[in-house]
Coordinates of C-alpha atoms in Angstrom, one line a residue:
Chain A
M8 CA 26.6 -36.3 -2.1
S9 CA 27.7 -33.4 -4.2
K10 CA 30.5 -34.5 -6.7
Y11 CA 33.1 -32.1 -5.2
Q12 CA 32.7 -32.9 -1.8
V13 CA 34.5 -35.6 0.5
N14 CA 33.8 -39.2 -0.6
S15 CA 33.3 -41.5 2.7
K16 CA 37.2 -42.8 1.7
G17 CA 38.0 -39.0 2.1
Y18 CA 38.7 -38.0 -1.3
Y19 CA 38.0 -35.7 -3.8
G20 CA 38.6 -37.3 -7.1
P21 CA 41.8 -38.2 -6.4
F22 CA 42.6 -35.8 -3.6
G23 CA 42.5 -36.1 -0.1
G24 CA 43.5 -39.7 2.4
A25 CA 45.3 -39.6 4.9
Y26 CA 49.1 -39.8 4.7
I27 CA 50.2 -40.3 8.2
P28 CA 52.6 -42.7 10.1
E29 CA 51.1 -44.9 12.4
M30 CA 51.7 -42.7 15.6
L31 CA 49.3 -40.6 13.9
Y32 CA 46.8 -43.9 12.8
P33 CA 44.4 -44.2 16.2
N34 CA 44.1 -40.1 16.8
V35 CA 43.0 -40.2 13.5
E36 CA 40.7 -43.1 13.2
E37 CA 39.5 -41.6 16.3
L38 CA 38.0 -38.1 14.3
Q39 CA 37.0 -40.1 11.3
E40 CA 34.5 -42.2 13.1
Q41 CA 33.6 -39.6 15.3
Y42 CA 33.0 -36.6 13.7
L43 CA 30.3 -36.8 11.6
S44 CA 28.4 -37.9 14.2
I45 CA 29.6 -35.2 16.7
L46 CA 29.0 -32.4 14.3
E47 CA 25.2 -33.5 14.4
D48 CA 24.6 -34.4 17.7
P49 CA 21.8 -32.2 18.2
S50 CA 23.6 -30.7 21.6
F51 CA 26.4 -30.1 19.4
R52 CA 24.3 -27.9 17.1
T53 CA 22.7 -26.1 19.7
E54 CA 26.4 -24.8 21.7
F55 CA 28.0 -24.9 17.8
E56 CA 25.4 -22.2 16.9
Q57 CA 25.0 -20.2 20.1
L58 CA 28.6 -19.7 20.6
L59 CA 28.3 -18.3 16.8
K60 CA 26.3 -15.7 17.7
D61 CA 26.8 -14.7 21.3
Y62 CA 30.3 -14.5 21.3
V63 CA 31.5 -14.7 17.5
G64 CA 28.7 -12.2 16.2
R65 CA 27.0 -13.8 13.2
P66 CA 25.9 -14.3 10.7
S67 CA 29.0 -11.2 9.7
P68 CA 27.4 -8.2 7.6
L69 CA 27.1 -9.1 3.5
Y70 CA 27.9 -5.4 2.9
R71 CA 27.4 -4.2 -0.5
A72 CA 30.1 -1.9 -1.0
N73 CA 28.9 0.5 -3.3
R74 CA 32.5 2.9 -4.0
L75 CA 34.4 -0.1 -5.2
S76 CA 30.7 -1.6 -7.2
E77 CA 30.9 1.8 -8.3
K78 CA 34.8 1.9 -9.6
Y79 CA 34.4 -1.6 -11.0
N80 CA 30.9 -1.3 -12.5
A81 CA 29.3 -4.8 -10.9
N82 CA 27.3 -5.2 -7.4
I83 CA 29.9 -6.2 -5.2
F84 CA 29.4 -7.1 -1.9
L85 CA 31.9 -8.2 1.0
K86 CA 31.5 -11.1 3.4
R87 CA 32.8 -9.7 6.2
E88 CA 33.9 -12.2 8.2
D89 CA 36.7 -9.6 9.7
L90 CA 34.0 -7.8 11.3
N91 CA 33.7 -11.6 13.7
H92 CA 35.6 -12.1 17.5
T93 CA 39.4 -11.9 16.8
G94 CA 39.9 -10.5 13.0
A95 CA 39.4 -13.1 11.1
H96 CA 37.1 -16.6 10.0
K97 CA 39.5 -18.7 11.4
I98 CA 37.5 -18.4 14.8
N99 CA 34.2 -20.6 12.9
N100 CA 36.5 -23.2 12.5
T101 CA 38.3 -22.7 16.1
I102 CA 34.5 -23.2 17.8
G103 CA 33.7 -26.1 16.1
Q104 CA 36.2 -27.6 16.9
I105 CA 37.3 -26.7 20.3
I106 CA 33.9 -28.4 21.2
L107 CA 34.8 -31.4 19.8
A108 CA 37.9 -31.6 21.4
E109 CA 35.7 -31.4 24.7
K110 CA 33.5 -34.4 23.3
L111 CA 36.3 -35.8 22.8
G112 CA 37.5 -35.9 26.4
K113 CA 41.0 -33.9 25.0
K114 CA 42.6 -31.8 27.6
R115 CA 44.6 -30.7 25.5
I116 CA 44.9 -28.3 22.1
I117 CA 48.0 -28.0 19.9
A118 CA 47.4 -26.0 16.8
E119 CA 49.8 -24.6 14.2
T120 CA 49.5 -21.1 13.1
G121 CA 51.0 -18.7 9.8
A122 CA 49.3 -14.9 9.8
G123 CA 49.0 -15.7 14.0
Q124 CA 44.3 -15.7 13.2
H125 CA 44.9 -18.5 13.9
G126 CA 46.8 -19.0 16.1
V127 CA 45.3 -16.2 18.3
A128 CA 41.9 -17.7 17.4
T129 CA 42.6 -20.8 19.2
A130 CA 43.8 -19.4 21.9
T131 CA 40.4 -17.9 22.5
V132 CA 38.5 -20.8 22.3
C133 CA 41.5 -22.2 24.9
A134 CA 40.0 -19.8 26.8
L135 CA 37.2 -20.0 26.4
K136 CA 36.9 -23.7 27.5
G137 CA 39.7 -23.2 30.3
L138 CA 42.2 -25.7 28.6
E139 CA 46.0 -26.1 28.0
C140 CA 47.1 -24.2 24.8
V141 CA 50.5 -24.6 22.7
V142 CA 51.3 -22.7 19.5
Y143 CA 53.3 -24.0 16.7
M144 CA 54.7 -20.5 14.5
G145 CA 57.3 -20.2 12.1
E146 CA 60.4 -18.0 14.0
I147 CA 59.8 -15.7 10.7
D148 CA 56.5 -15.5 11.0
I149 CA 57.1 -14.8 15.1
K150 CA 59.0 -12.0 14.0
R151 CA 57.0 -10.1 11.2
Q152 CA 52.9 -10.5 13.2
A153 CA 54.3 -9.8 17.1
P154 CA 50.7 -8.2 17.6
N155 CA 49.2 -11.7 17.7
V156 CA 51.6 -13.4 19.1
A157 CA 51.1 -10.9 22.7
R158 CA 46.9 -11.9 22.0
M159 CA 48.5 -15.8 22.1
K160 CA 50.0 -15.1 25.1
M161 CA 47.9 -12.9 27.0
M162 CA 44.8 -15.5 26.7
G163 CA 47.5 -18.3 28.2
A164 CA 48.8 -20.1 25.2
T165 CA 52.4 -21.2 24.7
V166 CA 53.8 -19.9 21.5
V167 CA 56.6 -22.2 20.4
A168 CA 59.1 -21.4 17.4
A169 CA 59.4 -23.7 14.2
T170 CA 63.1 -23.1 13.5
S171 CA 63.0 -25.2 10.9
G172 CA 63.4 -25.6 7.0
S173 CA 62.1 -21.3 5.7
K174 CA 60.7 -21.2 9.8
T175 CA 56.9 -19.9 8.3
L176 CA 53.5 -22.1 8.4
K177 CA 55.2 -25.5 6.9
D178 CA 57.3 -25.8 9.5
A179 CA 55.1 -24.7 12.1
T180 CA 52.7 -27.2 10.9
N181 CA 55.8 -30.0 10.7
E182 CA 56.4 -29.2 14.7
A183 CA 52.3 -29.6 15.5
L184 CA 52.1 -32.5 13.8
R185 CA 55.2 -33.9 15.3
D186 CA 54.1 -32.7 19.0
W187 CA 50.5 -34.8 18.2
I188 CA 53.0 -37.9 17.4
N189 CA 54.7 -37.7 20.7
N190 CA 51.0 -36.7 23.0
P191 CA 48.8 -38.5 21.5
V192 CA 46.4 -39.7 24.0
D193 CA 45.1 -36.6 25.8
T194 CA 45.4 -34.0 22.9
H195 CA 43.7 -32.1 20.3
Y196 CA 44.8 -30.9 17.2
I197 CA 43.3 -28.4 15.9
I198 CA 44.5 -28.1 12.2
G199 CA 43.7 -23.7 10.6
S200 CA 43.0 -24.5 7.0
V201 CA 41.5 -27.5 4.6
V202 CA 44.5 -28.9 4.9
G203 CA 45.7 -32.4 6.7
P204 CA 44.6 -35.7 6.7
H205 CA 41.4 -36.6 6.1
P206 CA 38.9 -36.0 8.4
Y207 CA 40.6 -32.4 8.9
P208 CA 39.7 -30.5 5.2
D209 CA 36.1 -32.3 5.7
M210 CA 35.2 -31.3 9.0
V211 CA 37.2 -27.5 8.7
A212 CA 35.0 -26.6 5.8
R213 CA 31.7 -27.3 7.3
F214 CA 32.7 -25.1 10.3
Q215 CA 33.2 -22.6 7.5
S216 CA 30.4 -23.2 5.7
I217 CA 28.4 -20.8 7.2
I218 CA 30.2 -18.5 5.3
S219 CA 28.2 -19.1 2.4
E220 CA 25.0 -20.5 3.8
E221 CA 24.5 -17.0 5.6
T222 CA 25.4 -15.6 2.3
K223 CA 22.6 -17.0 0.3
K224 CA 20.2 -15.8 3.3
Q225 CA 21.4 -12.2 2.6
L226 CA 21.4 -12.1 -0.1
L227 CA 18.3 -13.2 -1.2
E228 CA 17.2 -10.5 1.0
K229 CA 19.0 -7.8 -0.5
T230 CA 18.8 -9.0 -4.4
G231 CA 16.2 -10.9 -4.2
K232 CA 18.4 -13.8 -5.5
E233 CA 20.6 -16.2 -3.7
T234 CA 22.8 -16.8 -6.0
P235 CA 25.1 -14.1 -7.3
D236 CA 27.5 -14.4 -11.2
I237 CA 30.7 -14.9 -9.1
V238 CA 32.4 -15.0 -5.5
M239 CA 35.7 -14.5 -4.6
A240 CA 38.2 -15.7 -1.5
C241 CA 41.7 -15.5 -0.9
V242 CA 43.8 -19.4 -0.9
G243 CA 46.5 -20.4 1.0
G244 CA 45.2 -23.3 2.6
G245 CA 41.9 -22.6 1.6
S246 CA 39.7 -22.6 4.2
N247 CA 38.1 -19.0 3.7
A248 CA 37.7 -19.7 0.3
A249 CA 36.2 -23.4 1.0
G250 CA 33.4 -21.5 3.6
M251 CA 33.1 -19.0 0.9
F252 CA 32.3 -21.8 -2.0
Y253 CA 30.8 -24.7 -0.1
H254 CA 26.5 -24.0 -1.0
F255 CA 27.4 -22.7 -3.9
L256 CA 29.8 -25.7 -5.5
D257 CA 26.9 -27.3 -7.2
D258 CA 25.5 -24.3 -8.1
E259 CA 27.2 -24.8 -11.6
D260 CA 26.8 -21.0 -13.0
V261 CA 28.2 -19.4 -10.1
Q262 CA 32.0 -18.7 -11.5
L263 CA 34.5 -19.5 -8.6
I264 CA 37.2 -17.5 -8.4
A265 CA 40.3 -18.7 -5.5
V266 CA 43.5 -16.1 -5.4
E267 CA 46.7 -17.6 -4.6
A268 CA 49.4 -15.2 -3.5
A269 CA 52.4 -14.9 -6.5
G270 CA 54.6 -13.0 -4.3
H271 CA 57.5 -11.1 -6.2
G272 CA 56.1 -12.8 -9.3
V273 CA 54.7 -16.5 -10.3
E274 CA 58.0 -17.2 -12.3
S275 CA 60.4 -14.6 -9.7
G276 CA 61.3 -18.2 -7.8
E277 CA 59.8 -16.1 -4.6
S278 CA 55.9 -17.0 -4.9
A279 CA 53.3 -19.2 -3.5
A280 CA 51.0 -19.8 -6.2
T281 CA 50.6 -23.3 -5.8
T282 CA 48.2 -24.5 -9.1
V283 CA 50.7 -22.8 -11.4
L284 CA 54.0 -24.0 -10.2
G285 CA 52.6 -27.3 -8.1
H286 CA 52.4 -30.6 -9.0
E287 CA 50.2 -33.9 -8.0
G288 CA 51.6 -35.2 -4.4
V289 CA 52.1 -35.2 -0.3
L290 CA 52.2 -32.8 2.4
H291 CA 51.2 -33.0 6.0
G292 CA 48.9 -36.0 5.5
S293 CA 47.0 -35.5 2.1
R294 CA 47.3 -35.9 -1.5
S295 CA 47.3 -32.5 -3.2
I296 CA 49.1 -29.8 -5.2
L297 CA 51.9 -28.3 -3.9
M298 CA 55.3 -27.1 -5.0
Q299 CA 58.2 -29.5 -5.0
T300 CA 61.0 -30.1 -6.5
D301 CA 61.5 -33.9 -9.2
D302 CA 62.8 -35.3 -6.6
G303 CA 59.5 -34.5 -4.5
Q304 CA 61.2 -32.0 -2.2
V305 CA 58.6 -29.7 -1.1
I306 CA 60.4 -26.1 -1.9
E307 CA 59.2 -23.1 0.1
P308 CA 56.9 -20.9 -0.6
Y309 CA 57.2 -17.3 -0.5
S310 CA 54.7 -14.3 -0.4
I311 CA 54.0 -10.5 1.7
S312 CA 51.5 -12.5 3.7
A313 CA 51.6 -14.4 6.0
G314 CA 48.8 -16.7 6.0
L315 CA 49.1 -17.5 2.5
D316 CA 52.6 -18.6 1.9
Y317 CA 51.9 -22.4 2.2
P318 CA 53.1 -24.6 -0.4
G319 CA 49.5 -26.2 -0.6
I320 CA 46.5 -26.3 -1.2
G321 CA 43.4 -28.0 0.7
P322 CA 42.4 -31.6 -1.6
Q323 CA 39.2 -30.0 -2.4
H324 CA 40.8 -26.7 -4.0
A325 CA 42.5 -29.2 -6.0
W326 CA 39.8 -31.1 -7.1
L327 CA 37.9 -27.9 -7.9
F328 CA 41.1 -26.1 -9.8
K329 CA 41.6 -29.8 -11.8
S330 CA 38.1 -30.2 -12.2
G331 CA 38.2 -27.3 -13.8
R332 CA 34.9 -26.1 -11.3
G333 CA 36.9 -23.7 -10.0
T334 CA 39.1 -20.2 -11.4
Y335 CA 42.4 -20.4 -9.5
V336 CA 44.8 -17.6 -10.1
S337 CA 47.0 -15.1 -8.5
A338 CA 47.6 -11.6 -7.2
T339 CA 51.1 -10.3 -6.8
D340 CA 52.8 -8.4 -2.8
D341 CA 52.3 -5.3 -4.9
E342 CA 48.5 -6.4 -6.8
A343 CA 47.4 -7.2 -3.0
M344 CA 49.3 -4.2 -1.2
Q345 CA 46.9 -0.8 -3.8
A346 CA 44.2 -3.2 -3.0
G347 CA 44.1 -3.1 0.6
L348 CA 44.7 0.8 -0.1
Q349 CA 42.2 0.8 -2.3
L350 CA 39.6 -0.6 0.0
T351 CA 40.9 1.7 2.6
K352 CA 40.5 4.5 0.8
L353 CA 37.3 4.3 -0.8
E354 CA 35.4 1.6 2.1
G355 CA 37.4 2.9 5.3
I356 CA 37.6 -0.2 5.5
I357 CA 41.3 -1.9 6.3
P358 CA 41.3 -5.5 4.9
A359 CA 44.1 -8.5 6.2
I360 CA 46.5 -8.6 3.0
E361 CA 45.5 -12.2 2.8
S362 CA 41.8 -10.5 2.3
S363 CA 43.6 -8.0 -0.4
H364 CA 44.7 -10.9 -2.5
A365 CA 41.0 -11.6 -3.2
L366 CA 40.5 -8.0 -3.9
A367 CA 43.3 -7.1 -6.0
H368 CA 41.1 -9.8 -8.7
L369 CA 38.8 -7.0 -9.9
E370 CA 41.1 -5.0 -11.3
K371 CA 42.2 -7.8 -13.5
M372 CA 38.4 -8.8 -14.9
N373 CA 35.2 -6.8 -16.9
F374 CA 32.4 -6.2 -15.8
T375 CA 29.2 -5.4 -18.0
G376 CA 27.5 -3.9 -14.7
N377 CA 24.9 -6.6 -14.2
E378 CA 27.3 -9.2 -12.6
T379 CA 26.5 -9.8 -8.4
V380 CA 30.0 -10.2 -7.3
V381 CA 30.5 -11.7 -3.7
I382 CA 33.9 -11.6 -2.0
C383 CA 35.1 -13.0 1.5
L384 CA 36.3 -10.3 3.2
S385 CA 38.5 -12.8 5.6
G386 CA 39.6 -11.1 8.0
R387 CA 40.6 -7.0 9.4
G388 CA 44.2 -5.6 8.1
D389 CA 45.3 -4.6 12.0
K390 CA 47.7 -7.3 12.2
D391 CA 49.2 -5.7 9.0
L392 CA 49.3 -2.3 10.5
D393 CA 53.1 -2.7 9.9
N394 CA 53.5 -4.0 6.8
Y395 CA 51.1 -1.7 5.2
M396 CA 53.1 0.9 7.4
N397 CA 56.7 -0.3 5.6
Y398 CA 55.7 -0.5 2.5
F399 CA 53.4 2.3 1.7
G400 CA 56.0 4.8 4.3
F401 CA 52.9 6.0 6.6
Chain B
M5 CA 71.2 -63.4 5.8
Q6 CA 67.3 -63.6 6.0
I7 CA 65.1 -62.5 8.6
T8 CA 64.1 -65.2 10.4
K9 CA 61.2 -65.3 13.0
H10 CA 64.2 -67.5 15.0
A11 CA 66.7 -64.8 15.3
N12 CA 67.7 -63.4 18.0
G13 CA 69.8 -60.3 19.2
L14 CA 70.1 -59.0 15.9
L15 CA 71.1 -55.0 15.4
S16 CA 70.3 -53.0 12.2
I17 CA 71.6 -49.4 12.1
Y18 CA 69.8 -46.8 10.3
F19 CA 72.0 -44.0 9.0
T20 CA 71.1 -41.2 6.5
A21 CA 71.8 -41.9 3.1
G22 CA 74.6 -38.7 2.2
Y23 CA 74.3 -37.8 5.4
P24 CA 77.0 -36.4 6.3
H25 CA 78.6 -36.5 3.0
L26 CA 76.5 -36.6 -0.3
D27 CA 78.8 -39.9 -1.8
S28 CA 79.3 -41.8 1.5
T29 CA 76.5 -43.8 1.8
I30 CA 78.5 -47.3 0.7
E31 CA 81.2 -46.8 2.9
I32 CA 79.7 -46.8 5.8
A33 CA 77.2 -49.5 5.3
K34 CA 80.5 -51.1 4.4
A35 CA 81.7 -50.3 8.2
L36 CA 78.6 -51.3 9.8
E37 CA 78.5 -54.6 8.5
I38 CA 82.6 -56.1 9.2
A39 CA 81.5 -54.2 12.3
G40 CA 78.6 -56.9 13.1
A41 CA 75.5 -54.8 12.3
D42 CA 73.5 -57.4 10.9
F43 CA 71.1 -55.1 8.7
L44 CA 70.6 -52.0 7.4
E45 CA 68.3 -49.2 7.0
I46 CA 69.2 -46.5 4.7
G47 CA 67.3 -43.7 4.8
F48 CA 66.5 -41.5 1.2
P49 CA 65.7 -37.9 2.7
Y50 CA 62.3 -35.9 2.9
S51 CA 62.3 -31.6 3.4
D52 CA 59.1 -32.2 5.9
P53 CA 59.8 -35.3 8.0
V54 CA 57.1 -35.3 10.8
A55 CA 58.3 -38.6 12.6
D56 CA 61.4 -37.8 13.2
G57 CA 63.4 -35.7 15.7
P58 CA 66.3 -32.9 15.2
T59 CA 68.5 -35.4 15.1
I60 CA 67.1 -37.1 12.4
Q61 CA 65.4 -34.2 11.0
H62 CA 69.3 -32.4 10.5
S63 CA 70.8 -35.0 9.1
S64 CA 67.6 -34.8 5.5
E65 CA 68.9 -31.7 5.3
V66 CA 72.8 -31.8 5.7
A67 CA 72.1 -35.0 3.2
L68 CA 69.7 -32.8 0.9
K69 CA 72.0 -29.5 0.4
N70 CA 74.9 -32.4 -0.2
G71 CA 72.1 -32.9 -3.6
M72 CA 71.0 -36.3 -2.2
S73 CA 67.3 -37.8 -4.4
L74 CA 66.2 -41.2 -4.9
K75 CA 68.3 -40.9 -8.4
V76 CA 71.3 -40.5 -6.7
L77 CA 71.3 -42.8 -4.2
F78 CA 70.0 -45.8 -6.6
E79 CA 72.3 -44.8 -9.0
Q80 CA 75.1 -45.1 -5.5
L81 CA 73.8 -48.8 -4.8
K82 CA 74.4 -49.7 -8.1
D83 CA 77.1 -51.9 -6.5
L84 CA 75.9 -52.6 -3.2
R85 CA 75.8 -56.2 -3.3
K86 CA 79.3 -56.1 -4.4
H87 CA 80.4 -54.3 -1.0
V88 CA 77.1 -55.3 1.4
Q89 CA 75.9 -58.5 1.9
I90 CA 73.6 -58.6 4.7
P91 CA 70.0 -57.3 4.3
V92 CA 69.4 -53.4 3.6
Y93 CA 65.7 -51.9 4.4
L94 CA 65.1 -49.0 2.0
M95 CA 63.6 -45.8 4.8
G96 CA 61.9 -42.3 4.3
Y97 CA 58.3 -41.4 3.3
V98 CA 56.0 -41.7 0.6
N99 CA 56.5 -38.5 -1.6
P100 CA 59.4 -38.8 -3.4
V101 CA 58.8 -42.6 -4.3
L102 CA 55.4 -40.9 -5.5
Q103 CA 57.1 -38.8 -7.1
F104 CA 60.2 -41.1 -8.2
G105 CA 56.7 -43.7 -9.7
V106 CA 56.0 -45.8 -7.4
E107 CA 56.5 -48.5 -9.9
A108 CA 60.1 -47.4 -10.6
F109 CA 60.7 -47.1 -7.0
C110 CA 60.5 -50.8 -7.0
K111 CA 62.3 -52.1 -9.9
A112 CA 65.0 -49.8 -8.7
C113 CA 65.3 -51.7 -5.4
K114 CA 65.4 -54.8 -6.9
E115 CA 67.9 -54.1 -9.3
V116 CA 70.3 -52.7 -6.6
G117 CA 69.7 -55.5 -4.2
V118 CA 67.7 -54.2 -1.4
N119 CA 65.3 -55.8 0.5
G120 CA 62.8 -54.0 1.3
T121 CA 61.7 -50.3 2.5
I122 CA 59.7 -49.0 5.2
I123 CA 57.7 -45.6 4.6
P124 CA 55.9 -44.3 7.4
D125 CA 53.1 -42.3 6.1
L126 CA 52.0 -45.0 3.1
P127 CA 48.7 -46.0 4.1
M128 CA 47.6 -49.3 4.6
Y129 CA 44.9 -49.4 2.6
E130 CA 46.5 -47.3 -0.2
Y131 CA 49.9 -50.1 -0.5
E132 CA 46.6 -52.6 -0.5
E133 CA 44.8 -51.4 -3.0
L134 CA 47.6 -49.9 -6.0
Y135 CA 50.7 -51.1 -4.8
Q136 CA 51.0 -53.7 -3.6
H137 CA 50.9 -56.3 -6.9
M138 CA 54.4 -53.2 -7.7
F139 CA 56.2 -54.5 -4.6
E140 CA 55.7 -58.4 -5.5
E141 CA 56.5 -58.4 -8.3
N142 CA 59.8 -57.2 -7.4
G143 CA 60.3 -59.2 -4.3
I144 CA 60.5 -55.8 -2.1
S145 CA 59.2 -56.4 1.5
N146 CA 57.1 -53.2 2.1
I147 CA 57.4 -53.2 6.6
F148 CA 54.9 -51.7 8.8
L149 CA 54.8 -49.7 11.7
V150 CA 53.1 -51.1 14.9
T151 CA 52.7 -48.4 17.9
P152 CA 51.7 -49.2 22.0
Q153 CA 48.4 -47.8 20.0
T154 CA 47.9 -50.0 17.8
S155 CA 44.4 -52.0 18.1
E156 CA 45.0 -55.8 17.9
S157 CA 42.9 -56.3 14.4
R158 CA 45.4 -53.8 13.1
I159 CA 48.4 -55.8 14.5
R160 CA 46.8 -59.3 13.0
K161 CA 46.1 -57.4 9.4
I162 CA 50.0 -55.6 9.8
D163 CA 51.1 -59.3 10.0
N164 CA 49.4 -60.6 7.4
L165 CA 50.8 -58.1 5.1
S166 CA 54.2 -58.2 6.3
T167 CA 56.6 -60.2 4.3
S168 CA 59.8 -59.4 6.3
F169 CA 59.4 -58.3 9.8
I170 CA 57.3 -56.2 11.6
Y171 CA 59.1 -52.7 12.9
L172 CA 57.9 -52.0 17.0
L173 CA 57.7 -48.2 17.7
S174 CA 59.3 -48.4 21.9
S175 CA 56.9 -45.6 22.2
N176 CA 54.6 -43.2 21.1
A177 CA 56.9 -40.5 19.6
T178 CA 58.8 -39.1 17.5
T179 CA 62.2 -40.2 16.4
G180 CA 65.1 -40.2 19.3
K181 CA 63.3 -40.2 21.6
Q182 CA 64.8 -42.3 25.1
L183 CA 63.2 -45.4 26.1
D184 CA 61.5 -46.2 28.9
I185 CA 63.4 -48.7 30.2
Q186 CA 61.2 -49.0 33.5
D187 CA 58.5 -51.7 32.9
Q188 CA 55.7 -49.5 30.3
A189 CA 57.7 -50.0 28.0
S190 CA 57.7 -54.0 28.9
S191 CA 54.1 -54.9 29.0
Y192 CA 53.3 -53.3 25.5
F193 CA 56.5 -55.6 24.6
Q194 CA 55.2 -58.4 26.0
R195 CA 51.8 -57.9 25.2
I196 CA 53.3 -58.2 21.5
K197 CA 55.2 -61.3 22.1
D198 CA 52.5 -62.9 23.4
M199 CA 50.2 -62.4 20.3
K200 CA 52.5 -64.9 19.0
L201 CA 53.2 -63.0 15.4
E202 CA 54.2 -64.6 11.8
N203 CA 56.6 -62.8 11.2
P204 CA 60.3 -61.6 13.6
I205 CA 59.7 -58.7 15.2
I206 CA 62.3 -55.7 15.5
I207 CA 62.0 -52.6 18.1
G208 CA 63.4 -48.7 17.2
F209 CA 62.8 -45.6 17.9
G210 CA 65.1 -45.0 21.6
I211 CA 67.1 -47.8 21.6
H212 CA 70.8 -46.2 22.3
D213 CA 73.1 -48.1 24.9
K214 CA 73.4 -52.0 25.4
E215 CA 71.0 -51.6 27.8
T216 CA 68.0 -50.1 26.0
F217 CA 68.8 -53.0 23.1
T218 CA 69.2 -55.9 25.6
K219 CA 65.8 -55.1 27.0
A220 CA 64.3 -54.9 23.2
T221 CA 65.6 -57.7 22.4
N222 CA 64.4 -59.7 25.2
F223 CA 61.1 -59.2 24.1
A224 CA 61.7 -59.4 20.2
N225 CA 64.5 -60.5 17.3
G226 CA 66.1 -57.3 16.7
A227 CA 66.3 -53.7 17.5
I228 CA 66.7 -50.1 15.7
V229 CA 69.9 -47.5 16.2
G230 CA 69.1 -44.7 14.6
T231 CA 69.2 -41.5 16.4
A232 CA 72.4 -42.6 18.3
F233 CA 74.3 -43.7 15.5
V234 CA 73.2 -40.4 13.1
K235 CA 75.1 -38.5 16.0
L236 CA 78.4 -40.8 15.7
L237 CA 77.7 -39.6 12.0
A238 CA 78.8 -36.0 12.5
E239 CA 81.7 -36.6 14.5
E240 CA 85.6 -36.9 12.8
N241 CA 86.5 -40.0 11.7
Y242 CA 83.3 -41.1 12.3
L243 CA 84.3 -44.2 10.3
S244 CA 87.0 -45.6 12.3
R245 CA 84.9 -45.6 15.6
I246 CA 82.3 -48.2 13.9
P247 CA 83.8 -50.7 15.0
E248 CA 83.8 -49.0 18.4
F249 CA 80.2 -48.0 18.2
I250 CA 78.8 -51.4 17.5
K251 CA 80.9 -53.1 20.5
S252 CA 79.3 -51.3 22.4
I253 CA 76.0 -52.3 22.1
K254 CA 76.2 -55.4 20.9
G255 CA 78.8 -56.5 23.9

């Protein structure tokens, strides 16, 4: 077992665990006891792989971005999760969890969403399976991600506004947990990131690990070598990064770079750069690193990107950060927006603003021309057009 | 006073420290004792209280805005035992306790005379492995919750670990849900009663009036009223209305 993977008790180093009220204990215990055997069941594998291929459109291409490579003097590849059905990596996880929920006999699905991509991905798989779907979304996010709200509704989901706290992703997560407490028997909670009580961080990372699994094969075909020098991904809770890093964790010569959202600047008071601003604590069921006061109250994060303004990171990321295996950096709103526009102009690809944060870090690197870099392009920017339009005045 | 297995009809009241005013904690506790409450849970607020319904969540938000923290609360409780004799438990979420330091938290509880703690999201295995000795060395009881979904073997384990009482949730729900006073709750309460546990049983969640209190205390040693009392605290002259509130439940 890799030292960077979860141990049998649900911990990554000192992080992880299951800090949940007794009301959720049976649900979480059921998952802990069953998820591995369900995931290894041949009937699960067959259905999961078939849906990923025929419904999601996998494998997603590994595209060598020639003009971007030329600009930064490196071999830059983009792992095109933006080309998945529903427009982001989130669908990999929801396909896995909906099959799991069916096998557990659940009739009702709940989810939380920030940017709306996970909500759309959840509403999609519920439509696919004919299951009831309730998505909690911060009131502010509902306003800034209107197209995704419409998509969820079209697919038959009920979108419930979270009106407490900052009215964003953190509060949507609280509301979803409350729903689960009140509906413990028939409901499965599809968590969208590598956060939450054990086994969620590991389960979601396993579903997203298809990203690095494919990348290895595709790199071998394209370059003759299955490991790059650097892999990069953006991190809010950190699911696309977890999937992008998964099969490279034990390749210690591969540098893993995670890019957090610095908002208006790390020290501006409006930021979501958790590894800089946070310290160890417990949020949403696991011990990790989170932004909090000295008294242990969670600080509201900020990012222009609704998918990254989360005050914590998944426990595996906390461990990669603390152990030094991963390099955690951040990009501001402005840097991300410029990087997003640059990719659009150089490659004809409009990235999600989340993914633009990963792209923005290229500007801070010095390449010699020999490096192979893979960046997870976690989602497409269609949902962010209003944001891009307002920012650049198009 | 101790909560014993032989006690009956005990009424406990939950309220949030620092709500409605930063310095209202002790005056509310005093008024509750005088009015006839048998013991108290004082909540310390947390920004992300997932097990709470809207009323208690709101009280926590206000308390935090008022400046309440564990540090402030222990300062306020310094003279607790000059004013209040009935048992007092602190209730809240694990993250503020971790940031305060678990050992320092247990010591502070002992110093001010708090009898025990209720920390719903502190996992039992973590309590046993890391913290149990800190609680025991300071004579602080840690109370565990039991829900309708908790397995019999886990209830037995909770009974072994408990040194004060077991907090029986009337249903699997966040705070503030109405008690199902039809027979669904009765069969669950009876099942627990038939287990003949070592510790007294106190029922919480959904107890809000004489009818629900009587129903709960037919099966258990006592019951806790939270949301209904926190609602009263939002009203004017709440202190003077406390005797009438306690009477309306206990008779």
